[in-house]
Amino acid sequence: MTHGLTRAKRDWFAACFIAAALGLTLPAFSQDNAANNRTALIIGIGEYGYSGVPSLSGVTYDMTSAQRIAAAMGIPEKNIKTLVNAQATKENILKTLKELGSNTQPGARAFVYFSGHGTRYPDPASGGCIEGLLTYEGQTITNKELASASQQLHQNADKLITLMDACHSGGVANTFTTRSSSLNVFKPKFFLKADASANMCSQPSNMRTRGFVNETTRLGALQENVVHITSSRPDEVSFDEPGKGGLATQGLRDCLLGQAQDTDGSGAVNLTEIEQCAQNFVDNKLKNVPGLAPHHITVKGNRNLIPVIAPPPVPVMAVAPAPASVPAPPPETVPSSSAVVAVIQPNATTTAVPAVQAVSPPSATPEVPTAATKPETEPARPAPAIVRPSLASLATLKDIEQQRNPKRKVEVKLTKPALKIGKDLLDLSIQSSHEGYVYLVLLGSDSKSFYLLYPNGLDQNNKILAGQSLRIPKPEWQIKSAGPVGTNHMLVMVSDSPRKLDSLVMAAPSASEPFTYALNNFEGRSALIRFLTSSGANGASESFGAKIIAVKEVP
């Protein structure tokens, strides 16, 4: 199914392809575009006030890395709260988490980071040990306490991402201390307090702690809306590298800022791809270190979340994207390749289309504290994987769907699930549990056509009320099936806040060219993800509901 416009122009298509061939770069997520409702709490403890706790000199660098990550996530500097060393007591951390929850607007994103020592202590009630984060004065924050303090945060936030660079395996760390001179370079991020039962709590099999994601879901959070990243598994040691920071933080920082490969060509990298990239960093860092084995970065919760929509630019020339695939030509050029004809009613009243605004150049990476400098050089970003455009575009739709908030219910009904070519019109009804704005993206049965179907040049009134049944297409614009035989995939999305069309459009839509959004190349797919999943303007909610449906075309 393609739009098959009767007056489509070859020169417009050529212009789009030339732009793609030249490696047209989309603007990065700059501080100017940062979502002013996104928030972050960054905690770092390198020097402890509790007797006997080894210092972690790399934490200073972790704080800088975490702030760079927050900036890449689109969090304004004014919304980033930091707690360092003596500020990071148990009381103050839990209090600040609660305040962050109150200050985070509904539908926003939030990021919580911790770098310091992990610990364990005996729990007589369960006969085992409980793991936690070691605070400045030697107290422990358990996952249960962390989840409880952040309850308002995960209730308000559309997505909550936590990153804990600490470990909880004492026995392994103690073994390394006695046998490995490598600990002069890499320090375990674990401390077992003197009042704990060392022999008991050094055994990972005795752990009785529920994970953070489990604790948050017990308190009402949805797993799709929460991500918990840890630097190691429960039975492993994660390491601090003096002068550079935690190995997990270093790897995650670099991968979040552009080093992770887009393995499915969707136009963005999700946390599964970032985890793989960061793990490769840790493996390479420790592969030749005597006596040390790599620890494993772990992601729980929504592994399909895209934390950084558009990474900030790196000071090197990026690898050029794969050439764009050519969508089906207009009907008058090759009639057999057209699939859908837009039947434009002669008396249709069209909505004025705003002029396309010039795209601003990418802004520089936000400044970071001088306590830790950026690397002098950064390697070029890896090229996206070479994937057949139809598969890559379907991956794009799935990536967008995975960013949805399950609290937003979207129901879609097709009048006919299979359309007869040359006869049937596309007809579907949409209902949403929440008021919002409807967006439809079509991946055609020809495996080439990929368009923003609605809103379009004929109709930009895409508002829907809660419980309302909206019929698409509307009477003033109809779409008839014209092949080829196969399956179309359509993403139906209802967002709390409207998206800015001028951030996506390559050529202004009009009554004669209503669907002029050539998306089926890497830059186009990336732009679509950015367009649909970026934050609402002026602090509006980022939440949306989404559903992918299949529409068959038959002879």
PDB file of C-alpha atoms in Angstrom, residues 39-43 79-84 87-104 111-113 145-154:
ATOM      1  CA  THR A  39      14.736  15.444  35.925  1.00  0.00           C
ATOM      2  CA  ALA A  40      17.801  13.676  37.297  1.00  0.00           C
ATOM      3  CA  LEU A  41      19.487  12.850  40.602  1.00  0.00           C
ATOM      4  CA  ILE A  42      23.207  12.050  40.433  1.00  0.00           C
ATOM      5  CA  ILE A  43      24.861  10.611  43.560  1.00  0.00           C
ATOM      6  CA  ASN A  79      16.851  19.967  36.576  1.00  0.00           C
ATOM      7  CA  ILE A  80      19.896  17.893  37.579  1.00  0.00           C
ATOM      8  CA  LYS A  81      20.399  17.511  41.340  1.00  0.00           C
ATOM      9  CA  THR A  82      23.755  16.206  42.604  1.00  0.00           C
ATOM     10  CA  LEU A  83      24.742  14.741  45.980  1.00  0.00           C
ATOM     11  CA  VAL A  84      28.485  14.297  46.553  1.00  0.00           C
ATOM     12  CA  GLN A  87      25.874  15.257  51.133  1.00  0.00           C
ATOM     13  CA  ALA A  88      25.011  11.646  50.310  1.00  0.00           C
ATOM     14  CA  THR A  89      23.764  10.402  53.679  1.00  0.00           C
ATOM     15  CA  LYS A  90      20.942   7.881  53.818  1.00  0.00           C
ATOM     16  CA  GLU A  91      18.494  10.469  55.115  1.00  0.00           C
ATOM     17  CA  ASN A  92      19.439  13.015  52.475  1.00  0.00           C
ATOM     18  CA  ILE A  93      19.373  10.557  49.565  1.00  0.00           C
ATOM     19  CA  LEU A  94      15.901   9.250  50.452  1.00  0.00           C
ATOM     20  CA  LYS A  95      14.627  12.771  51.098  1.00  0.00           C
ATOM     21  CA  THR A  96      15.966  14.026  47.771  1.00  0.00           C
ATOM     22  CA  LEU A  97      14.412  11.094  45.906  1.00  0.00           C
ATOM     23  CA  LYS A  98      11.020  11.987  47.359  1.00  0.00           C
ATOM     24  CA  GLU A  99      11.514  15.632  46.402  1.00  0.00           C
ATOM     25  CA  LEU A 100      12.485  14.581  42.890  1.00  0.00           C
ATOM     26  CA  GLY A 101       9.235  12.642  42.641  1.00  0.00           C
ATOM     27  CA  SER A 102       7.242  15.707  43.672  1.00  0.00           C
ATOM     28  CA  ASN A 103       9.137  17.907  41.202  1.00  0.00           C
ATOM     29  CA  THR A 104       8.795  15.529  38.250  1.00  0.00           C
ATOM     30  CA  PHE A 111      17.189   9.484  35.649  1.00  0.00           C
ATOM     31  CA  VAL A 112      18.754   8.367  38.955  1.00  0.00           C
ATOM     32  CA  TYR A 113      22.468   7.530  39.152  1.00  0.00           C
ATOM     33  CA  GLU A 145      13.885   1.504  50.565  1.00  0.00           C
ATOM     34  CA  LEU A 146      15.024   2.871  47.212  1.00  0.00           C
ATOM     35  CA  ALA A 147      11.763   1.823  45.547  1.00  0.00           C
ATOM     36  CA  SER A 148       9.670   3.239  48.394  1.00  0.00           C
ATOM     37  CA  ALA A 149      11.432   6.619  48.306  1.00  0.00           C
ATOM     38  CA  SER A 150      11.006   6.803  44.532  1.00  0.00           C
ATOM     39  CA  GLN A 151       7.343   5.727  44.509  1.00  0.00           C
ATOM     40  CA  GLN A 152       6.039   9.182  43.599  1.00  0.00           C
ATOM     41  CA  LEU A 153       8.781   9.428  41.000  1.00  0.00           C
ATOM     42  CA  HIS A 154       7.816   6.262  39.148  1.00  0.00           C
TER      43      HIS A 154
END
